[in-house]
């Protein structure tokens, strides 16, 4: 990570407020549904959620699998799964089987609690309560709409869409609380922050796209050699700025004086990545991570 990169931070007041309200609601939750982005399964883990969810059954959703590398998604799914923690990788846009899988996993993880209620003589135990949480723009509201079977919550392709907590009676057996995407007050790991920026979890207005494109280029050179060469029709370039210049030439993104417009090229590259135009790409590879224990 280059030293002169602009520092990334995004923790507006609504996130702090949401974090407090989530904490307050925690005691009534039977289950946590944490939605991460399959392209960055670790950088999209919110450390405060891990702490908050401790002791509660948890489903980790790896969303946006249509944009991620399928082989890596399969590896991550295995690596993150534990006894108390189911992992489901889902393309929430397609919605195929989303409802069925979420309901089945919720049932399984709350079975002991449900049986306990029955044993106490409650004939029709209440619906289980789940809190959907995670970083901004990861697909929490889309997921709940899928389980509910109706587009009742607002979803848009930018972070910070959901601003308040709201309960959805998604299924007779499952209530889900939608929450605003939250980040944390300070990113100790600026590389992870850049990955969050690239994938769209951070307000674009705070980002330097040239910085982000350099991180994207070096990561793709490491994991997907040849892909950028193919997309931007160049050969034998290593330096990220040379790659940016090649991309500018290929896409004809030029200033009035015919020089490459690197700012606009960087932004175009990030948006091509986000739309999946550069391929199905995972920016964190499972085999490179040594310790996944929490
Ligand atoms: N390609 C793809 N897009 C998805 C997927 N899931 C969600 N999206 C899109 O991602 C964007 C964000 O989805 P939301 O459901 O609003 O995300 P959120 O987590 O509720 O976001 P905040 O409320 O801002 O925290 C929308 O444009 C969705 O259509 C997926 O699996 N694949
Ligand atoms: Mg939302």
PDB file of C-alpha atoms in Angstrom, residues 75-264:
ATOM      1  CA  UNK A  75     -13.194 -21.951  -0.310  1.00  0.00           C
ATOM      2  CA  UNK A  76     -14.349 -19.078   1.888  1.00  0.00           C
ATOM      3  CA  UNK A  77     -17.667 -20.771   2.562  1.00  0.00           C
ATOM      4  CA  UNK A  78     -15.836 -23.780   3.966  1.00  0.00           C
ATOM      5  CA  UNK A  79     -13.249 -21.762   5.859  1.00  0.00           C
ATOM      6  CA  UNK A  80     -15.723 -19.522   7.674  1.00  0.00           C
ATOM      7  CA  UNK A  81     -18.198 -22.243   8.717  1.00  0.00           C
ATOM      8  CA  UNK A  82     -18.235 -23.462  12.325  1.00  0.00           C
ATOM      9  CA  UNK A  83     -20.779 -25.293  14.480  1.00  0.00           C
ATOM     10  CA  UNK A  84     -22.467 -22.094  15.648  1.00  0.00           C
ATOM     11  CA  UNK A  85     -22.036 -20.350  12.350  1.00  0.00           C
ATOM     12  CA  UNK A  86     -23.619 -21.287   9.040  1.00  0.00           C
ATOM     13  CA  UNK A  87     -22.239 -19.722   5.866  1.00  0.00           C
ATOM     14  CA  UNK A  88     -24.363 -19.219   2.754  1.00  0.00           C
ATOM     15  CA  UNK A  89     -23.057 -17.745  -0.461  1.00  0.00           C
ATOM     16  CA  UNK A  90     -25.842 -16.128  -2.444  1.00  0.00           C
ATOM     17  CA  UNK A  91     -26.571 -14.112  -5.522  1.00  0.00           C
ATOM     18  CA  UNK A  92     -29.278 -11.939  -4.002  1.00  0.00           C
ATOM     19  CA  UNK A  93     -30.192 -10.357  -7.307  1.00  0.00           C
ATOM     20  CA  UNK A  94     -31.304 -13.671  -8.774  1.00  0.00           C
ATOM     21  CA  UNK A  95     -33.019 -14.587  -5.555  1.00  0.00           C
ATOM     22  CA  UNK A  96     -33.188 -18.242  -6.481  1.00  0.00           C
ATOM     23  CA  UNK A  97     -33.534 -20.356  -3.316  1.00  0.00           C
ATOM     24  CA  UNK A  98     -32.591 -17.392  -1.100  1.00  0.00           C
ATOM     25  CA  UNK A  99     -35.778 -17.611   0.946  1.00  0.00           C
ATOM     26  CA  UNK A 100     -35.608 -21.377   1.312  1.00  0.00           C
ATOM     27  CA  UNK A 101     -31.968 -21.387   2.366  1.00  0.00           C
ATOM     28  CA  UNK A 102     -32.310 -18.582   4.915  1.00  0.00           C
ATOM     29  CA  UNK A 103     -35.387 -20.120   6.528  1.00  0.00           C
ATOM     30  CA  UNK A 104     -33.756 -23.569   6.688  1.00  0.00           C
ATOM     31  CA  UNK A 105     -30.539 -22.228   8.220  1.00  0.00           C
ATOM     32  CA  UNK A 106     -32.452 -20.083  10.727  1.00  0.00           C
ATOM     33  CA  UNK A 107     -34.553 -23.058  11.768  1.00  0.00           C
ATOM     34  CA  UNK A 108     -31.546 -25.244  12.226  1.00  0.00           C
ATOM     35  CA  UNK A 109     -29.600 -22.708  14.274  1.00  0.00           C
ATOM     36  CA  UNK A 110     -32.539 -21.873  16.543  1.00  0.00           C
ATOM     37  CA  UNK A 111     -33.908 -25.418  16.866  1.00  0.00           C
ATOM     38  CA  UNK A 112     -32.682 -25.866  20.448  1.00  0.00           C
ATOM     39  CA  UNK A 113     -34.322 -22.625  21.575  1.00  0.00           C
ATOM     40  CA  UNK A 114     -37.568 -23.494  19.823  1.00  0.00           C
ATOM     41  CA  UNK A 115     -37.671 -26.904  21.476  1.00  0.00           C
ATOM     42  CA  UNK A 116     -37.001 -25.320  24.862  1.00  0.00           C
ATOM     43  CA  UNK A 117     -40.016 -23.056  24.413  1.00  0.00           C
ATOM     44  CA  UNK A 118     -42.155 -26.048  23.504  1.00  0.00           C
ATOM     45  CA  UNK A 119     -40.859 -27.961  26.491  1.00  0.00           C
ATOM     46  CA  UNK A 120     -41.956 -25.065  28.697  1.00  0.00           C
ATOM     47  CA  UNK A 121     -45.490 -25.708  27.473  1.00  0.00           C
ATOM     48  CA  UNK A 122     -45.720 -22.968  24.849  1.00  0.00           C
ATOM     49  CA  UNK A 123     -47.823 -24.589  22.164  1.00  0.00           C
ATOM     50  CA  UNK A 124     -47.152 -22.080  19.392  1.00  0.00           C
ATOM     51  CA  UNK A 125     -43.729 -20.593  20.023  1.00  0.00           C
ATOM     52  CA  UNK A 126     -43.239 -17.077  18.680  1.00  0.00           C
ATOM     53  CA  UNK A 127     -41.352 -16.342  15.488  1.00  0.00           C
ATOM     54  CA  UNK A 128     -37.592 -16.391  15.893  1.00  0.00           C
ATOM     55  CA  UNK A 129     -35.967 -12.958  15.784  1.00  0.00           C
ATOM     56  CA  UNK A 130     -32.968 -12.246  13.596  1.00  0.00           C
ATOM     57  CA  UNK A 131     -30.969  -9.071  13.159  1.00  0.00           C
ATOM     58  CA  UNK A 132     -29.591  -8.472   9.651  1.00  0.00           C
ATOM     59  CA  UNK A 133     -26.416  -6.481   9.880  1.00  0.00           C
ATOM     60  CA  UNK A 134     -23.192  -5.736   8.104  1.00  0.00           C
ATOM     61  CA  UNK A 135     -21.254  -3.140   6.170  1.00  0.00           C
ATOM     62  CA  UNK A 136     -23.087  -0.609   3.961  1.00  0.00           C
ATOM     63  CA  UNK A 137     -24.312  -1.711   0.530  1.00  0.00           C
ATOM     64  CA  UNK A 138     -23.723  -5.439   1.161  1.00  0.00           C
ATOM     65  CA  UNK A 139     -27.330  -6.414   0.393  1.00  0.00           C
ATOM     66  CA  UNK A 140     -29.073  -6.565   3.790  1.00  0.00           C
ATOM     67  CA  UNK A 141     -32.314  -4.968   2.641  1.00  0.00           C
ATOM     68  CA  UNK A 142     -32.298  -6.938  -0.634  1.00  0.00           C
ATOM     69  CA  UNK A 143     -31.914 -10.147   1.352  1.00  0.00           C
ATOM     70  CA  UNK A 144     -34.849  -9.363   3.644  1.00  0.00           C
ATOM     71  CA  UNK A 145     -37.017  -8.455   0.659  1.00  0.00           C
ATOM     72  CA  UNK A 146     -36.155 -11.853  -0.828  1.00  0.00           C
ATOM     73  CA  UNK A 147     -37.122 -13.731   2.309  1.00  0.00           C
ATOM     74  CA  UNK A 148     -40.296 -11.674   2.641  1.00  0.00           C
ATOM     75  CA  UNK A 149     -41.088 -12.175  -1.046  1.00  0.00           C
ATOM     76  CA  UNK A 150     -41.867  -8.494  -1.611  1.00  0.00           C
ATOM     77  CA  UNK A 151     -39.819  -5.357  -2.266  1.00  0.00           C
ATOM     78  CA  UNK A 152     -40.867  -3.687   0.931  1.00  0.00           C
ATOM     79  CA  UNK A 153     -37.511  -2.173   1.962  1.00  0.00           C
ATOM     80  CA  UNK A 154     -35.705   0.455  -0.101  1.00  0.00           C
ATOM     81  CA  UNK A 155     -32.548  -0.814  -1.819  1.00  0.00           C
ATOM     82  CA  UNK A 156     -30.183   1.224  -3.998  1.00  0.00           C
ATOM     83  CA  UNK A 157     -26.722   0.791  -5.358  1.00  0.00           C
ATOM     84  CA  UNK A 158     -24.899   3.122  -3.023  1.00  0.00           C
ATOM     85  CA  UNK A 159     -23.963   2.827   0.653  1.00  0.00           C
ATOM     86  CA  UNK A 160     -26.036   4.438   3.385  1.00  0.00           C
ATOM     87  CA  UNK A 161     -29.517   3.740   1.962  1.00  0.00           C
ATOM     88  CA  UNK A 162     -31.119   2.286   5.103  1.00  0.00           C
ATOM     89  CA  UNK A 163     -31.113   4.940   7.835  1.00  0.00           C
ATOM     90  CA  UNK A 164     -33.179   3.421  10.606  1.00  0.00           C
ATOM     91  CA  UNK A 165     -33.977   0.033  12.112  1.00  0.00           C
ATOM     92  CA  UNK A 166     -37.160  -1.699  10.974  1.00  0.00           C
ATOM     93  CA  UNK A 167     -38.765  -5.048  11.688  1.00  0.00           C
ATOM     94  CA  UNK A 168     -40.111  -7.183   8.844  1.00  0.00           C
ATOM     95  CA  UNK A 169     -42.347 -10.151   9.551  1.00  0.00           C
ATOM     96  CA  UNK A 170     -40.588 -12.046   6.771  1.00  0.00           C
ATOM     97  CA  UNK A 171     -42.070 -15.451   7.484  1.00  0.00           C
ATOM     98  CA  UNK A 172     -44.492 -16.854  10.077  1.00  0.00           C
ATOM     99  CA  UNK A 173     -41.454 -18.362  11.798  1.00  0.00           C
ATOM    100  CA  UNK A 174     -38.992 -15.522  11.301  1.00  0.00           C
ATOM    101  CA  UNK A 175     -38.926 -11.783  12.049  1.00  0.00           C
ATOM    102  CA  UNK A 176     -35.934  -9.920  10.683  1.00  0.00           C
ATOM    103  CA  UNK A 177     -34.673  -6.512  11.801  1.00  0.00           C
ATOM    104  CA  UNK A 178     -33.171  -4.462   8.966  1.00  0.00           C
ATOM    105  CA  UNK A 179     -30.375  -2.181  10.107  1.00  0.00           C
ATOM    106  CA  UNK A 180     -28.298   0.557   8.486  1.00  0.00           C
ATOM    107  CA  UNK A 181     -24.904  -0.535   7.214  1.00  0.00           C
ATOM    108  CA  UNK A 182     -22.292   0.328   9.798  1.00  0.00           C
ATOM    109  CA  UNK A 183     -18.549   0.727   9.634  1.00  0.00           C
ATOM    110  CA  UNK A 184     -16.253   1.496  12.525  1.00  0.00           C
ATOM    111  CA  UNK A 185     -14.762   4.758  13.785  1.00  0.00           C
ATOM    112  CA  UNK A 186     -11.212   4.283  12.543  1.00  0.00           C
ATOM    113  CA  UNK A 187      -9.759   1.949   9.926  1.00  0.00           C
ATOM    114  CA  UNK A 188      -6.529   0.601  11.360  1.00  0.00           C
ATOM    115  CA  UNK A 189      -6.085  -1.354   8.172  1.00  0.00           C
ATOM    116  CA  UNK A 190      -6.091   1.093   5.265  1.00  0.00           C
ATOM    117  CA  UNK A 191      -5.699  -1.709   2.739  1.00  0.00           C
ATOM    118  CA  UNK A 192      -8.978  -3.205   3.970  1.00  0.00           C
ATOM    119  CA  UNK A 193     -10.492   0.296   3.803  1.00  0.00           C
ATOM    120  CA  UNK A 194      -9.414   0.577   0.167  1.00  0.00           C
ATOM    121  CA  UNK A 195     -11.058  -2.792  -0.582  1.00  0.00           C
ATOM    122  CA  UNK A 196     -14.267  -1.507   1.026  1.00  0.00           C
ATOM    123  CA  UNK A 197     -14.009   1.585  -1.162  1.00  0.00           C
ATOM    124  CA  UNK A 198     -13.423  -0.389  -4.356  1.00  0.00           C
ATOM    125  CA  UNK A 199     -16.444  -2.622  -3.779  1.00  0.00           C
ATOM    126  CA  UNK A 200     -18.785   0.282  -2.953  1.00  0.00           C
ATOM    127  CA  UNK A 201     -19.174   0.159   0.837  1.00  0.00           C
ATOM    128  CA  UNK A 202     -17.907   3.697   1.396  1.00  0.00           C
ATOM    129  CA  UNK A 203     -19.366   7.012   0.259  1.00  0.00           C
ATOM    130  CA  UNK A 204     -17.729   7.667  -3.140  1.00  0.00           C
ATOM    131  CA  UNK A 205     -17.339  11.350  -2.363  1.00  0.00           C
ATOM    132  CA  UNK A 206     -14.729  10.544   0.259  1.00  0.00           C
ATOM    133  CA  UNK A 207     -12.642   8.360  -2.028  1.00  0.00           C
ATOM    134  CA  UNK A 208      -9.664   8.992  -4.243  1.00  0.00           C
ATOM    135  CA  UNK A 209     -10.332   6.770  -7.251  1.00  0.00           C
ATOM    136  CA  UNK A 210      -6.735   6.927  -8.435  1.00  0.00           C
ATOM    137  CA  UNK A 211      -5.605   5.468  -5.104  1.00  0.00           C
ATOM    138  CA  UNK A 212      -8.302   2.806  -5.304  1.00  0.00           C
ATOM    139  CA  UNK A 213      -7.459   1.875  -8.873  1.00  0.00           C
ATOM    140  CA  UNK A 214      -3.815   1.361  -7.886  1.00  0.00           C
ATOM    141  CA  UNK A 215      -4.906  -1.094  -5.176  1.00  0.00           C
ATOM    142  CA  UNK A 216      -7.259  -2.819  -7.626  1.00  0.00           C
ATOM    143  CA  UNK A 217      -4.534  -3.081 -10.262  1.00  0.00           C
ATOM    144  CA  UNK A 218      -1.898  -4.537  -7.919  1.00  0.00           C
ATOM    145  CA  UNK A 219      -4.412  -6.993  -6.438  1.00  0.00           C
ATOM    146  CA  UNK A 220      -5.530  -8.136  -9.874  1.00  0.00           C
ATOM    147  CA  UNK A 221      -1.934  -8.478 -11.054  1.00  0.00           C
ATOM    148  CA  UNK A 222      -1.349 -10.794  -8.104  1.00  0.00           C
ATOM    149  CA  UNK A 223      -4.459 -12.958  -8.369  1.00  0.00           C
ATOM    150  CA  UNK A 224      -5.679 -12.664 -11.945  1.00  0.00           C
ATOM    151  CA  UNK A 225      -2.645 -12.089 -14.158  1.00  0.00           C
ATOM    152  CA  UNK A 226      -3.660 -11.350 -17.730  1.00  0.00           C
ATOM    153  CA  UNK A 227      -7.199 -10.124 -16.997  1.00  0.00           C
ATOM    154  CA  UNK A 228      -6.376  -6.415 -17.078  1.00  0.00           C
ATOM    155  CA  UNK A 229      -4.175  -6.899 -20.132  1.00  0.00           C
ATOM    156  CA  UNK A 230      -7.136  -8.435 -21.896  1.00  0.00           C
ATOM    157  CA  UNK A 231      -9.627  -5.806 -20.750  1.00  0.00           C
ATOM    158  CA  UNK A 232      -7.462  -2.827 -21.713  1.00  0.00           C
ATOM    159  CA  UNK A 233      -5.494  -4.356 -24.589  1.00  0.00           C
ATOM    160  CA  UNK A 234      -1.925  -3.809 -23.419  1.00  0.00           C
ATOM    161  CA  UNK A 235       1.132  -5.936 -22.727  1.00  0.00           C
ATOM    162  CA  UNK A 236       4.123  -6.006 -20.407  1.00  0.00           C
ATOM    163  CA  UNK A 237       3.223  -3.188 -18.051  1.00  0.00           C
ATOM    164  CA  UNK A 238       3.744  -3.371 -14.329  1.00  0.00           C
ATOM    165  CA  UNK A 239       3.494   0.084 -12.792  1.00  0.00           C
ATOM    166  CA  UNK A 240      -0.153   0.863 -11.887  1.00  0.00           C
ATOM    167  CA  UNK A 241       0.108   4.329 -13.444  1.00  0.00           C
ATOM    168  CA  UNK A 242       1.312   2.805 -16.717  1.00  0.00           C
ATOM    169  CA  UNK A 243      -1.674   0.451 -16.575  1.00  0.00           C
ATOM    170  CA  UNK A 244      -3.981   3.434 -15.964  1.00  0.00           C
ATOM    171  CA  UNK A 245      -2.494   5.225 -18.963  1.00  0.00           C
ATOM    172  CA  UNK A 246      -3.023   2.118 -21.097  1.00  0.00           C
ATOM    173  CA  UNK A 247      -6.633   1.923 -19.899  1.00  0.00           C
ATOM    174  CA  UNK A 248      -7.121   5.613 -20.768  1.00  0.00           C
ATOM    175  CA  UNK A 249      -5.794   4.984 -24.274  1.00  0.00           C
ATOM    176  CA  UNK A 250      -7.945   1.882 -24.704  1.00  0.00           C
ATOM    177  CA  UNK A 251     -11.128   3.590 -23.529  1.00  0.00           C
ATOM    178  CA  UNK A 252     -10.122   6.932 -25.111  1.00  0.00           C
ATOM    179  CA  UNK A 253     -10.537   8.834 -21.874  1.00  0.00           C
ATOM    180  CA  UNK A 254      -8.541  11.929 -22.703  1.00  0.00           C
ATOM    181  CA  UNK A 255      -8.297  15.527 -21.621  1.00  0.00           C
ATOM    182  CA  UNK A 256      -8.824  18.364 -24.091  1.00  0.00           C
ATOM    183  CA  UNK A 257      -5.109  18.405 -24.863  1.00  0.00           C
ATOM    184  CA  UNK A 258      -5.281  14.670 -25.720  1.00  0.00           C
ATOM    185  CA  UNK A 259      -3.375  13.608 -22.613  1.00  0.00           C
ATOM    186  CA  UNK A 260      -4.698  10.640 -20.674  1.00  0.00           C
ATOM    187  CA  UNK A 261      -7.283  11.701 -18.072  1.00  0.00           C
ATOM    188  CA  UNK A 262      -6.199   9.470 -15.225  1.00  0.00           C
ATOM    189  CA  UNK A 263      -8.832  10.626 -12.737  1.00  0.00           C
ATOM    190  CA  UNK A 264     -11.698   9.768 -15.050  1.00  0.00           C
TER     191      UNK A 264
END
